[in-house]
């Protein structure tokens, strides 16, 4: 057995068990979840270094608490990103990776691949993340500032929804670099008074 199998197989078995316990059944063969499990099997083709990075990062996805089904989907979304983009995903720090995975829903898996490409562009998505932190800072009502990660996450997810909406209005043939500039410019126009009003309940 390859060393990668010793890393990937336990992750597969663990996720399969988590899914079965959460939903009382195995993933149906025509479901998105089943297709992700099939992708996970193929990650045995990762190099040993990549497989170790994959194993480390998937364990870090529990760093921010979430409901059981949300944690499970977070892990499945991460597996899908690794299957599609490999090394690009391994550059992420765990906190931003959690935010990115939580911004992915089932309709994104079969939807516009451009959205996922934007999310895994670490340099670009960091700028979105940093603006979310700025919004948190600029909305503070005290003389001392401390990052509130829950509020930052709400704003970040709000921005991700705006990103997806903007993508729908932009031609598929638009160059990705142009698309990034346009969307980021729009994101940076949001101020705390707008964002917190609109992101209530996220």
Coordinates of C-alpha atoms in Angstrom, one line a residue:
X1 CA 0.0 0.0 0.0
X2 CA 1.3 3.4 -0.9
X3 CA 2.1 5.8 2.0
X4 CA -0.6 8.2 0.6
X5 CA -3.2 5.5 1.0
X6 CA -2.3 5.4 4.7
X7 CA -3.1 9.1 4.9
X8 CA -6.1 9.4 2.6
X9 CA -8.0 6.2 3.4
X10 CA -8.5 7.0 7.1
X11 CA -9.8 10.5 6.2
X12 CA -12.2 8.9 3.7
X13 CA -13.4 6.4 6.3
X14 CA -13.8 9.1 8.9
X15 CA -15.8 11.4 6.7
X16 CA -18.0 8.5 5.4
X17 CA -18.8 7.5 9.1
X18 CA -19.5 11.1 10.0
X19 CA -21.9 11.4 7.1
X20 CA -23.7 8.2 7.9
X21 CA -24.1 9.2 11.5
X22 CA -25.2 12.7 10.7
X23 CA -27.9 11.7 8.1
X24 CA -28.6 8.0 9.1
X25 CA -27.7 6.8 5.6
X26 CA -24.8 6.7 3.1
X27 CA -24.6 9.3 0.4
X28 CA -26.8 8.5 -2.5
X29 CA -24.9 7.7 -5.7
X30 CA -26.4 10.7 -7.7
X31 CA -25.6 13.2 -4.9
X32 CA -23.0 15.9 -4.8
X33 CA -21.6 14.4 -1.6
X34 CA -21.1 11.0 -3.2
X35 CA -19.2 12.7 -6.1
X36 CA -17.0 14.4 -3.6
X37 CA -16.3 11.1 -1.9
X38 CA -15.3 9.7 -5.3
X39 CA -12.9 12.7 -5.7
X40 CA -11.5 12.0 -2.3
X41 CA -10.5 8.5 -3.4
X42 CA -8.5 10.1 -6.2
X43 CA -6.4 12.2 -3.8
X44 CA -4.2 9.2 -3.3
X45 CA -2.4 10.5 -6.3
X46 CA -1.1 13.4 -4.2
X47 CA 2.6 13.5 -3.4
X48 CA 3.5 12.6 0.2
X49 CA 4.1 16.2 1.1
X50 CA 0.8 17.2 -0.4
X51 CA -1.0 14.4 1.4
X52 CA 0.5 15.4 4.7
X53 CA -0.6 19.1 4.1
X54 CA -4.1 17.8 3.2
X55 CA -4.2 15.8 6.4
X56 CA -3.0 18.7 8.5
X57 CA -5.4 21.3 7.1
X58 CA -8.5 19.1 7.2
X59 CA -7.9 18.6 11.0
X60 CA -7.7 22.4 11.4
X61 CA -11.2 22.9 10.0
X62 CA -12.6 22.3 13.5
X63 CA -10.7 25.3 14.9
X64 CA -13.8 27.4 14.6
X65 CA -16.8 25.6 16.2
X66 CA -19.8 24.8 14.0
X67 CA -22.8 22.5 14.0
X68 CA -22.1 18.9 13.1
X69 CA -23.6 19.0 9.6
X70 CA -21.8 22.3 8.9
X71 CA -18.4 20.9 10.0
X72 CA -19.0 17.9 7.8
X73 CA -19.9 20.1 4.7
X74 CA -16.8 22.3 5.5
X75 CA -14.6 19.2 5.2
X76 CA -16.3 18.0 2.1
X77 CA -16.0 21.4 0.5
X78 CA -12.3 21.4 1.4
X79 CA -11.8 18.0 -0.3
X80 CA -13.5 19.3 -3.4
X81 CA -11.2 22.3 -3.5
X82 CA -8.1 20.1 -3.1
X83 CA -9.4 17.8 -5.9
X84 CA -9.8 20.8 -8.3
X85 CA -6.9 23.0 -7.3
X86 CA -4.4 20.9 -5.4
X87 CA -1.4 23.1 -4.3
X88 CA -3.3 26.3 -4.4
X89 CA -5.3 25.3 -1.4
X90 CA -2.3 24.2 0.7
X91 CA -1.1 27.8 0.9
X92 CA -4.1 28.8 3.1
X93 CA -3.9 29.5 6.8
X94 CA -6.6 27.5 8.7
X95 CA -8.8 30.5 9.7
X96 CA -9.1 31.8 6.1
X97 CA -9.6 28.3 4.8
X98 CA -12.5 27.8 7.2
X99 CA -14.1 31.0 6.0
X100 CA -13.6 30.0 2.4
X101 CA -15.1 26.5 2.9
X102 CA -18.1 28.0 4.8
X103 CA -18.8 30.3 1.9
X104 CA -19.2 27.3 -0.5
X105 CA -22.7 25.7 -0.9
X106 CA -23.9 22.8 -2.9
X107 CA -25.0 25.0 -5.8
X108 CA -21.4 26.2 -6.2
X109 CA -20.1 22.7 -6.8
X110 CA -22.0 22.3 -10.0
X111 CA -22.2 26.0 -10.7
X112 CA -19.9 28.7 -12.0
X113 CA -16.3 27.5 -11.5
X114 CA -15.2 31.1 -11.6
X115 CA -16.5 31.5 -8.0
X116 CA -14.3 28.7 -6.7
X117 CA -11.3 30.0 -8.7
X118 CA -11.6 33.3 -7.0
X119 CA -11.9 31.7 -3.5
X120 CA -8.7 29.7 -3.9
X121 CA -6.7 32.7 -5.2
X122 CA -5.0 33.2 -1.8
X123 CA -3.5 36.7 -2.5
X124 CA -6.8 38.0 -3.9
X125 CA -9.2 36.4 -1.2
X126 CA -6.9 37.7 1.5
X127 CA -7.7 41.2 0.3
X128 CA -11.4 40.5 0.7
X129 CA -10.6 39.0 4.2
X130 CA -8.6 42.1 5.2
X131 CA -11.4 44.4 4.2
X132 CA -13.8 42.4 6.3
X133 CA -11.4 42.9 9.3
X134 CA -11.3 46.7 8.4
X135 CA -15.1 46.7 8.5
X136 CA -15.0 45.1 11.9
X137 CA -12.5 47.7 13.1
X138 CA -14.3 50.7 11.7
X139 CA -17.6 49.6 13.3
X140 CA -16.2 49.3 16.8
X141 CA -17.8 51.5 19.5
X142 CA -15.0 51.3 22.1
X143 CA -11.7 52.9 22.5
X144 CA -9.9 49.6 22.4
X145 CA -10.1 47.3 19.3
X146 CA -10.0 43.5 19.3
X147 CA -10.8 41.5 16.3
X148 CA -14.1 39.8 16.6
X149 CA -13.7 36.7 14.4
X150 CA -17.5 35.9 14.4
X151 CA -18.3 39.4 13.1
X152 CA -15.4 39.2 10.6
X153 CA -16.8 35.9 9.4
X154 CA -20.3 37.3 8.9
X155 CA -18.9 40.2 6.8
X156 CA -16.7 37.9 4.8
X157 CA -19.6 35.6 4.0
X158 CA -21.6 38.7 3.0
X159 CA -18.8 39.7 0.6
X160 CA -18.8 36.2 -0.8
X161 CA -22.5 36.4 -1.6
X162 CA -21.8 39.8 -3.3
X163 CA -19.0 38.2 -5.3
X164 CA -21.3 35.5 -6.5
X165 CA -24.0 38.0 -7.5
X166 CA -21.4 40.1 -9.4
X167 CA -20.2 37.0 -11.3
X168 CA -23.7 36.3 -12.5
X169 CA -23.7 39.8 -14.2
X170 CA -20.3 39.4 -15.8
X171 CA -19.7 37.6 -19.1
X172 CA -18.1 34.1 -18.8
X173 CA -15.4 35.2 -21.4
X174 CA -14.2 38.1 -19.2
X175 CA -10.6 37.8 -18.3
X176 CA -10.1 36.5 -14.8
X177 CA -7.7 39.3 -13.9
X178 CA -10.1 42.0 -15.0
X179 CA -12.9 40.3 -13.2
X180 CA -10.9 40.2 -10.0
X181 CA -10.1 43.9 -10.2
X182 CA -13.7 44.9 -10.8
X183 CA -15.1 42.8 -8.0
X184 CA -12.5 43.8 -5.5
X185 CA -13.0 47.5 -6.3
X186 CA -16.7 47.0 -5.6
X187 CA -16.1 45.1 -2.4
X188 CA -13.9 47.9 -1.1
X189 CA -16.8 50.4 -1.5
X190 CA -18.7 48.8 1.3
X191 CA -18.5 50.6 4.6
X192 CA -19.4 49.3 8.0
X193 CA -22.8 51.1 8.1
X194 CA -23.9 49.3 4.9
X195 CA -22.4 45.9 5.6
X196 CA -23.6 45.2 9.1
X197 CA -27.1 46.3 8.3
X198 CA -27.2 43.9 5.3
X199 CA -25.3 41.0 7.0
X200 CA -27.6 40.6 10.0
X201 CA -28.5 37.0 10.5
X202 CA -25.7 35.6 8.4

